[in-house]
């Protein structure tokens, strides 16, 4: 069996319905996608979806592909 390194941890979720007064993009029929590239190994993203909800994701790079054992 091959030994492979774990390259990324990806965590996703959906927030409860939010107030359009607090988050005006929820009033619009368009989808807004925001991504924040961290200075290191982390990236955050969020996108508004139906029913005034916001989907979010956190990606953490924990290794590199070439770290896999031969």
mmCIF file of C-alpha atoms in Angstrom:
data_model
loop_
_atom_site.group_PDB
_atom_site.id
_atom_site.type_symbol
_atom_site.label_atom_id
_atom_site.label_comp_id
_atom_site.label_asym_id
_atom_site.label_seq_id
_atom_site.Cartn_x
_atom_site.Cartn_y
_atom_site.Cartn_z
ATOM 1 C CA UNK A 1 0.000 0.000 0.000
ATOM 2 C CA UNK A 2 1.246 3.460 -0.880
ATOM 3 C CA UNK A 3 2.095 6.067 1.798
ATOM 4 C CA UNK A 4 0.687 9.443 0.809
ATOM 5 C CA UNK A 5 0.917 12.718 2.661
ATOM 6 C CA UNK A 6 -2.187 14.626 3.634
ATOM 7 C CA UNK A 7 -2.016 17.780 1.517
ATOM 8 C CA UNK A 8 -5.084 19.757 2.599
ATOM 9 C CA UNK A 9 -7.785 19.881 5.219
ATOM 10 C CA UNK A 10 -10.985 21.402 3.835
ATOM 11 C CA UNK A 11 -13.839 22.288 6.186
ATOM 12 C CA UNK A 12 -17.177 23.599 4.882
ATOM 13 C CA UNK A 13 -20.459 24.656 6.420
ATOM 14 C CA UNK A 14 -23.689 26.567 6.000
ATOM 15 C CA UNK A 15 -24.647 29.364 8.369
ATOM 16 C CA UNK A 16 -28.215 29.709 9.588
ATOM 17 C CA UNK A 17 -30.382 32.163 7.646
ATOM 18 C CA UNK A 18 -29.019 35.660 8.207
ATOM 19 C CA UNK A 19 -30.523 39.137 8.249
ATOM 20 C CA UNK A 20 -30.443 40.972 4.895
ATOM 21 C CA UNK A 21 -30.184 44.200 6.898
ATOM 22 C CA UNK A 22 -26.870 43.046 8.352
ATOM 23 C CA UNK A 23 -25.668 41.370 5.109
ATOM 24 C CA UNK A 24 -27.064 43.438 2.169
ATOM 25 C CA UNK A 25 -25.762 40.984 -0.467
ATOM 26 C CA UNK A 26 -28.522 38.599 0.684
ATOM 27 C CA UNK A 27 -31.123 41.008 -0.771
ATOM 28 C CA UNK A 28 -29.727 40.527 -4.290
ATOM 29 C CA UNK A 29 -30.521 37.640 -6.656
ATOM 30 C CA UNK A 30 -26.853 37.519 -7.679
ATOM 31 C CA UNK A 31 -24.331 35.261 -5.988
ATOM 32 C CA UNK A 32 -21.367 36.869 -4.252
ATOM 33 C CA UNK A 33 -18.225 34.814 -3.787
ATOM 34 C CA UNK A 34 -15.523 36.092 -1.446
ATOM 35 C CA UNK A 35 -12.120 34.502 -0.948
ATOM 36 C CA UNK A 36 -9.355 35.538 1.437
ATOM 37 C CA UNK A 37 -5.911 34.116 0.753
ATOM 38 C CA UNK A 38 -4.009 33.937 4.012
ATOM 39 C CA UNK A 39 -0.365 34.887 4.234
ATOM 40 C CA UNK A 40 0.526 31.310 5.075
ATOM 41 C CA UNK A 41 -1.254 28.010 4.733
ATOM 42 C CA UNK A 42 -4.913 29.121 5.135
ATOM 43 C CA UNK A 43 -7.642 30.274 2.754
ATOM 44 C CA UNK A 44 -11.190 31.319 3.664
ATOM 45 C CA UNK A 45 -14.177 31.654 1.341
ATOM 46 C CA UNK A 46 -17.876 32.497 1.584
ATOM 47 C CA UNK A 47 -20.771 32.500 -0.871
ATOM 48 C CA UNK A 48 -24.404 33.485 -0.402
ATOM 49 C CA UNK A 49 -27.002 30.874 -1.376
ATOM 50 C CA UNK A 50 -30.791 30.503 -1.396
ATOM 51 C CA UNK A 51 -32.927 31.169 1.671
ATOM 52 C CA UNK A 52 -30.636 33.940 2.967
ATOM 53 C CA UNK A 53 -27.883 31.520 3.967
ATOM 54 C CA UNK A 54 -24.122 31.842 3.665
ATOM 55 C CA UNK A 55 -21.885 28.883 2.811
ATOM 56 C CA UNK A 56 -18.334 29.103 4.120
ATOM 57 C CA UNK A 57 -15.116 27.143 3.737
ATOM 58 C CA UNK A 58 -11.717 27.001 5.383
ATOM 59 C CA UNK A 59 -8.820 25.311 3.580
ATOM 60 C CA UNK A 60 -5.543 24.558 5.376
ATOM 61 C CA UNK A 61 -2.490 23.261 3.539
ATOM 62 C CA UNK A 62 -0.739 20.742 5.792
ATOM 63 C CA UNK A 63 1.772 19.228 3.396
ATOM 64 C CA UNK A 64 2.994 19.125 -0.143
ATOM 65 C CA UNK A 65 2.510 16.427 -2.760
ATOM 66 C CA UNK A 66 6.247 15.821 -3.074
ATOM 67 C CA UNK A 67 6.354 15.044 0.667
ATOM 68 C CA UNK A 68 4.798 11.631 -0.033
ATOM 69 C CA UNK A 69 7.057 8.707 0.760
ATOM 70 C CA UNK A 70 8.513 6.783 -2.184
#
